Amino acid sequence: MIRFLLGDKEIVLEEINPNISLLEYLREKIFLTGTKEGCASGDCGACTVVTSKLDVDNTSLQYESINACIVPLGSLHGRQIITVEHLQHHESLHNCQRAMAVNHGSQCGFCTPGFVMSLFSYLKNNEIPEREKILEALGGNLCRCTGYKSIIAAAFSMYEDYIGDQFDTSEGTTIKKLAQIKAECTSAFLSENNQQYLMPRDIRELCKLLLTHPEARLVAGGTDLYLEITQGLKKIETLIDILHVPQMNSIYENNGYIVIGAAVSYSAAKATLVDLQPHLTELIERFGSMQIRNRGTLGGNIANASPIADMPPVLIALNANITLMKMDAERTIPLEDFYTGYKKTQLMPQEFIKDIQIPLNTKHLSLRAYKVSKRIDDDISSLCLAISIVREEGLIKEAHIAYGGMAEVPKRAIICEKSMLGKAWSESTIEDAMVCISQDFSPISDFRASAGYRLSVAKNLLKRYFLEENGLDNEKFRVTHYAS
Ligand SMILES: Cc1cc2nc3c(=O)[nH]c(=O)nc-3n(C[C@H](O)[C@H](O)[C@H](O)COP(=O)(O)OP(=O)(O)OC[C@H]3O[C@@H](n4cnc5c(N)ncnc54)[C@H](O)[C@@H]3O)c2cc1C
Ligand code: FES
Ligand code: FES
């Protein structure tokens, strides 16, 4: 069985389609239709709801906005779900609802519940309204009619006269109820007919389940996998949720490496990654949307083996390793050796990614990352470059250059890197290196970009890096979010 709180009411479920998304459950099983369905693929934010979960010490709640359309219902075990229906208190609208109304933030209203829930999540996580952070929080919500100006105004005005809400008043009770579920529920699962959703509580149990269910698919955030269900209309018989496995959910230092568990979300890993490489901030903030970053994991991004995934080029440029595990056997390999072909990896049956290890001795690299996509927010890359060139006394000592979107796998630009070593840090060295990109890669044309576009942008990004490193970082050329 699974147990969760819907608002303040405890729900216990056991026999229900284990592939069901949170959105289908809300709209079709319990008729909470305030949460809307737009795209069913995580792209529009109409289905945004907020979940709260216990922190590690069981002393406070962490609020997160998520896309209900691609979240497996089973993964909400042990959490509180808050939908737009729960915001009104007695006869009064919540501050974020009132602010939307007062600021004329809604016209047809289809996107409004999703925006309201993203605003609610922002309010719960931030003491004061700040424009850039508000834009980040709303980056996963689309509005086709109102225009964003009045919605952003609502984000500021929801703070006026805000002195807390019903969720603050009941926080102690919610913590107690969630802690009780955690303590009492030793095994969580859903099943119906021959389908099941299993949630191992540690890594041993995960290994054993993989042995007894060799056909099972792992699910972490579900932000890739659930598209197979909502868009591909697939039925997956056995899903094994890895989000409750503590060994895959922590970040720590070990033997000169930062180790990030494969099931750590982008939102949870952001501070560590940015501390290691400050220039990564922009790339991480442009990874999907807030809702996607709250669910999507590093392990899922790597295992999905998409040639246009954003994090593999960064991790390859940082010489990261990954640990693969199968029963008692573990092996650690460089990430760049993991990919063997288009959407193919070294993973053997029943093997999984346990963690990602980034060497601490790459801290000096000052890596830059450039994502080229059609939209700034919530878009997948056409191509992506992660680069660092280390100089000593005017000569190039190390070159770390990896691209996504330029081959069937994320890949290091080996010929380009070699061409620079020992050469002077000069425009002519960079121009020679730009020529080598054509030897390293033969990109394809697809609906995101043509081969020619990819090649010339890949080369030009090298030049951009050179200019930025030489202090010609033109802020005015940088694309920002919405015009004010
Ligand atoms: C709207 C939207 C925007 C997106 N934007 C971006 C973007 O900007 N950049 C980008 O790179 N990606 C983006 N993605 C893709 C996706 O969010 C990422 O790839 C994410 O990191 C996947 O992680 P997950 O935990 O959700 O994986 P899941 O969907 O849970 O799993 C993905 C695959 O990996 C397998 N898997 C998961 N964990 C493991 C593990 N530990 N070991 C072995 N196999 C495992 C699963 O079985 C599945 O096949 C976007 C997706 C959506 C829907
Ligand atoms: S319905 Fe569009 S993001 Fe969920
Ligand atoms: S008000 Fe119509 S889509 Fe936003």
PDB file of C-alpha atoms in Angstrom, residues 164-296:
ATOM      1  CA  GLY A 164       1.373  33.079   6.977  1.00  0.00           C
ATOM      2  CA  ASP A 165      -1.388  30.679   6.013  1.00  0.00           C
ATOM      3  CA  GLN A 166      -3.287  27.570   7.081  1.00  0.00           C
ATOM      4  CA  PHE A 167      -0.335  25.361   6.058  1.00  0.00           C
ATOM      5  CA  ASP A 168       1.924  27.152   8.566  1.00  0.00           C
ATOM      6  CA  THR A 169      -0.705  26.751  11.278  1.00  0.00           C
ATOM      7  CA  SER A 170      -0.966  23.009  10.671  1.00  0.00           C
ATOM      8  CA  GLU A 171       2.744  22.393   9.996  1.00  0.00           C
ATOM      9  CA  GLY A 172       3.310  20.564  13.312  1.00  0.00           C
ATOM     10  CA  THR A 173       0.392  18.209  12.655  1.00  0.00           C
ATOM     11  CA  THR A 174       1.493  17.571   9.063  1.00  0.00           C
ATOM     12  CA  ILE A 175       5.038  16.738  10.213  1.00  0.00           C
ATOM     13  CA  LYS A 176       3.658  14.300  12.786  1.00  0.00           C
ATOM     14  CA  LYS A 177       1.407  12.575  10.250  1.00  0.00           C
ATOM     15  CA  LEU A 178       4.170  12.236   7.638  1.00  0.00           C
ATOM     16  CA  ALA A 179       6.644  10.967  10.261  1.00  0.00           C
ATOM     17  CA  GLN A 180       4.078   8.378  11.336  1.00  0.00           C
ATOM     18  CA  ILE A 181       3.645   7.154   7.743  1.00  0.00           C
ATOM     19  CA  LYS A 182       7.422   6.916   7.401  1.00  0.00           C
ATOM     20  CA  ALA A 183       7.779   4.942  10.615  1.00  0.00           C
ATOM     21  CA  GLU A 184       4.844   2.597  10.113  1.00  0.00           C
ATOM     22  CA  CYS A 185       5.117   1.772   6.444  1.00  0.00           C
ATOM     23  CA  THR A 186       7.872  -0.788   6.012  1.00  0.00           C
ATOM     24  CA  SER A 187       6.898  -1.749   2.511  1.00  0.00           C
ATOM     25  CA  ALA A 188       5.257   0.529  -0.007  1.00  0.00           C
ATOM     26  CA  PHE A 189       3.823  -0.639  -3.305  1.00  0.00           C
ATOM     27  CA  LEU A 190       0.870  -0.445  -5.666  1.00  0.00           C
ATOM     28  CA  SER A 191      -0.488  -3.320  -7.687  1.00  0.00           C
ATOM     29  CA  GLU A 192      -3.356  -4.157  -9.981  1.00  0.00           C
ATOM     30  CA  ASN A 193      -3.803  -7.190 -12.206  1.00  0.00           C
ATOM     31  CA  ASN A 194      -0.246  -8.085 -13.259  1.00  0.00           C
ATOM     32  CA  GLN A 195       1.178  -4.606 -12.874  1.00  0.00           C
ATOM     33  CA  GLN A 196       3.101  -3.295  -9.892  1.00  0.00           C
ATOM     34  CA  TYR A 197       4.907  -0.259  -8.525  1.00  0.00           C
ATOM     35  CA  LEU A 198       7.612  -1.201  -6.005  1.00  0.00           C
ATOM     36  CA  MET A 199       9.537   1.077  -3.667  1.00  0.00           C
ATOM     37  CA  PRO A 200      12.663  -0.473  -2.137  1.00  0.00           C
ATOM     38  CA  ARG A 201      13.860   1.227   1.045  1.00  0.00           C
ATOM     39  CA  ASP A 202      17.550   0.423   0.638  1.00  0.00           C
ATOM     40  CA  ILE A 203      20.064  -0.613  -1.963  1.00  0.00           C
ATOM     41  CA  ARG A 204      20.085  -4.325  -1.016  1.00  0.00           C
ATOM     42  CA  GLU A 205      16.336  -4.513  -1.453  1.00  0.00           C
ATOM     43  CA  LEU A 206      16.683  -2.748  -4.812  1.00  0.00           C
ATOM     44  CA  CYS A 207      19.274  -5.309  -6.009  1.00  0.00           C
ATOM     45  CA  LYS A 208      17.078  -8.209  -4.904  1.00  0.00           C
ATOM     46  CA  LEU A 209      13.990  -6.759  -6.604  1.00  0.00           C
ATOM     47  CA  LEU A 210      15.940  -6.384  -9.833  1.00  0.00           C
ATOM     48  CA  LEU A 211      16.920 -10.028  -9.603  1.00  0.00           C
ATOM     49  CA  THR A 212      13.359 -11.230  -9.033  1.00  0.00           C
ATOM     50  CA  HIS A 213      11.912  -8.789 -11.612  1.00  0.00           C
ATOM     51  CA  PRO A 214      14.485  -8.732 -14.413  1.00  0.00           C
ATOM     52  CA  GLU A 215      11.962  -7.074 -16.753  1.00  0.00           C
ATOM     53  CA  ALA A 216      11.351  -4.131 -14.382  1.00  0.00           C
ATOM     54  CA  ARG A 217      12.013  -0.514 -15.356  1.00  0.00           C
ATOM     55  CA  LEU A 218      13.604   1.812 -12.819  1.00  0.00           C
ATOM     56  CA  VAL A 219      11.908   5.126 -12.261  1.00  0.00           C
ATOM     57  CA  ALA A 220      13.534   8.093 -10.522  1.00  0.00           C
ATOM     58  CA  GLY A 221      11.902  11.476 -11.266  1.00  0.00           C
ATOM     59  CA  GLY A 222       9.958  10.009 -14.191  1.00  0.00           C
ATOM     60  CA  THR A 223      10.547  13.138 -16.325  1.00  0.00           C
ATOM     61  CA  ASP A 224      11.821  10.999 -19.220  1.00  0.00           C
ATOM     62  CA  LEU A 225      10.211   7.665 -18.488  1.00  0.00           C
ATOM     63  CA  TYR A 226       6.674   8.912 -17.970  1.00  0.00           C
ATOM     64  CA  LEU A 227       6.587  10.356 -21.474  1.00  0.00           C
ATOM     65  CA  GLU A 228       6.677   6.728 -22.671  1.00  0.00           C
ATOM     66  CA  ILE A 229       3.390   6.279 -20.780  1.00  0.00           C
ATOM     67  CA  THR A 230       1.645   9.603 -21.457  1.00  0.00           C
ATOM     68  CA  GLN A 231       2.897  10.137 -25.026  1.00  0.00           C
ATOM     69  CA  GLY A 232       3.928   6.634 -26.120  1.00  0.00           C
ATOM     70  CA  LEU A 233       0.860   5.049 -24.457  1.00  0.00           C
ATOM     71  CA  LYS A 234       3.048   2.234 -23.114  1.00  0.00           C
ATOM     72  CA  LYS A 235       1.987   0.000 -20.268  1.00  0.00           C
ATOM     73  CA  ILE A 236       4.919  -0.860 -17.998  1.00  0.00           C
ATOM     74  CA  GLU A 237       4.342  -3.996 -15.945  1.00  0.00           C
ATOM     75  CA  THR A 238       6.838  -3.451 -13.156  1.00  0.00           C
ATOM     76  CA  LEU A 239       8.183  -0.113 -12.059  1.00  0.00           C
ATOM     77  CA  ILE A 240      10.816   0.126  -9.334  1.00  0.00           C
ATOM     78  CA  ASP A 241      11.012   3.572  -7.724  1.00  0.00           C
ATOM     79  CA  ILE A 242      14.548   4.446  -6.527  1.00  0.00           C
ATOM     80  CA  LEU A 243      13.763   7.736  -4.794  1.00  0.00           C
ATOM     81  CA  HIS A 244      13.480   6.106  -1.356  1.00  0.00           C
ATOM     82  CA  VAL A 245      16.911   4.418  -1.526  1.00  0.00           C
ATOM     83  CA  PRO A 246      19.069   6.462   0.886  1.00  0.00           C
ATOM     84  CA  GLN A 247      22.387   5.301  -0.608  1.00  0.00           C
ATOM     85  CA  MET A 248      21.341   6.864  -3.921  1.00  0.00           C
ATOM     86  CA  ASN A 249      19.989  10.047  -2.376  1.00  0.00           C
ATOM     87  CA  SER A 250      22.965  11.616  -0.663  1.00  0.00           C
ATOM     88  CA  ILE A 251      25.847  13.914  -1.560  1.00  0.00           C
ATOM     89  CA  TYR A 252      29.200  13.536   0.199  1.00  0.00           C
ATOM     90  CA  GLU A 253      32.974  13.740  -0.268  1.00  0.00           C
ATOM     91  CA  ASN A 254      35.042  10.569  -0.535  1.00  0.00           C
ATOM     92  CA  ASN A 255      38.679   9.996  -1.534  1.00  0.00           C
ATOM     93  CA  GLY A 256      39.063  13.221  -3.483  1.00  0.00           C
ATOM     94  CA  TYR A 257      35.649  13.012  -5.165  1.00  0.00           C
ATOM     95  CA  ILE A 258      32.276  14.659  -4.668  1.00  0.00           C
ATOM     96  CA  VAL A 259      29.860  11.741  -4.797  1.00  0.00           C
ATOM     97  CA  ILE A 260      26.307  12.549  -5.916  1.00  0.00           C
ATOM     98  CA  GLY A 261      23.724   9.772  -5.578  1.00  0.00           C
ATOM     99  CA  ALA A 262      22.060   8.862  -8.867  1.00  0.00           C
ATOM    100  CA  ALA A 263      18.606   9.657  -7.436  1.00  0.00           C
ATOM    101  CA  VAL A 264      19.498  13.200  -6.311  1.00  0.00           C
ATOM    102  CA  SER A 265      17.339  15.769  -8.118  1.00  0.00           C
ATOM    103  CA  TYR A 266      18.762  18.740  -9.991  1.00  0.00           C
ATOM    104  CA  SER A 267      17.263  21.119  -7.417  1.00  0.00           C
ATOM    105  CA  ALA A 268      19.015  19.215  -4.609  1.00  0.00           C
ATOM    106  CA  ALA A 269      22.345  18.958  -6.481  1.00  0.00           C
ATOM    107  CA  LYS A 270      22.394  22.574  -7.677  1.00  0.00           C
ATOM    108  CA  ALA A 271      24.229  24.096  -4.682  1.00  0.00           C
ATOM    109  CA  THR A 272      26.980  21.435  -4.796  1.00  0.00           C
ATOM    110  CA  LEU A 273      27.466  21.692  -8.561  1.00  0.00           C
ATOM    111  CA  VAL A 274      27.550  25.483  -8.495  1.00  0.00           C
ATOM    112  CA  ASP A 275      29.943  25.511  -5.549  1.00  0.00           C
ATOM    113  CA  LEU A 276      32.271  23.255  -7.560  1.00  0.00           C
ATOM    114  CA  GLN A 277      31.877  25.145 -10.833  1.00  0.00           C
ATOM    115  CA  PRO A 278      30.224  28.571 -10.429  1.00  0.00           C
ATOM    116  CA  HIS A 279      29.722  29.094 -14.192  1.00  0.00           C
ATOM    117  CA  LEU A 280      27.253  26.169 -14.191  1.00  0.00           C
ATOM    118  CA  THR A 281      24.520  28.310 -12.592  1.00  0.00           C
ATOM    119  CA  GLU A 282      22.983  29.406 -15.899  1.00  0.00           C
ATOM    120  CA  LEU A 283      22.986  25.902 -17.400  1.00  0.00           C
ATOM    121  CA  ILE A 284      21.316  24.398 -14.331  1.00  0.00           C
ATOM    122  CA  GLU A 285      18.711  27.162 -14.180  1.00  0.00           C
ATOM    123  CA  ARG A 286      17.934  26.482 -17.839  1.00  0.00           C
ATOM    124  CA  PHE A 287      17.591  22.727 -17.305  1.00  0.00           C
ATOM    125  CA  GLY A 288      13.894  22.119 -17.986  1.00  0.00           C
ATOM    126  CA  SER A 289      11.855  24.172 -15.554  1.00  0.00           C
ATOM    127  CA  MET A 290      11.606  24.428 -11.780  1.00  0.00           C
ATOM    128  CA  GLN A 291       9.042  21.604 -11.816  1.00  0.00           C
ATOM    129  CA  ILE A 292      11.375  19.397 -13.900  1.00  0.00           C
ATOM    130  CA  ARG A 293      14.453  20.200 -11.775  1.00  0.00           C
ATOM    131  CA  ASN A 294      12.501  19.329  -8.622  1.00  0.00           C
ATOM    132  CA  ARG A 295      11.972  15.800  -9.989  1.00  0.00           C
ATOM    133  CA  GLY A 296      14.634  15.031 -12.645  1.00  0.00           C
TER     134      GLY A 296
END
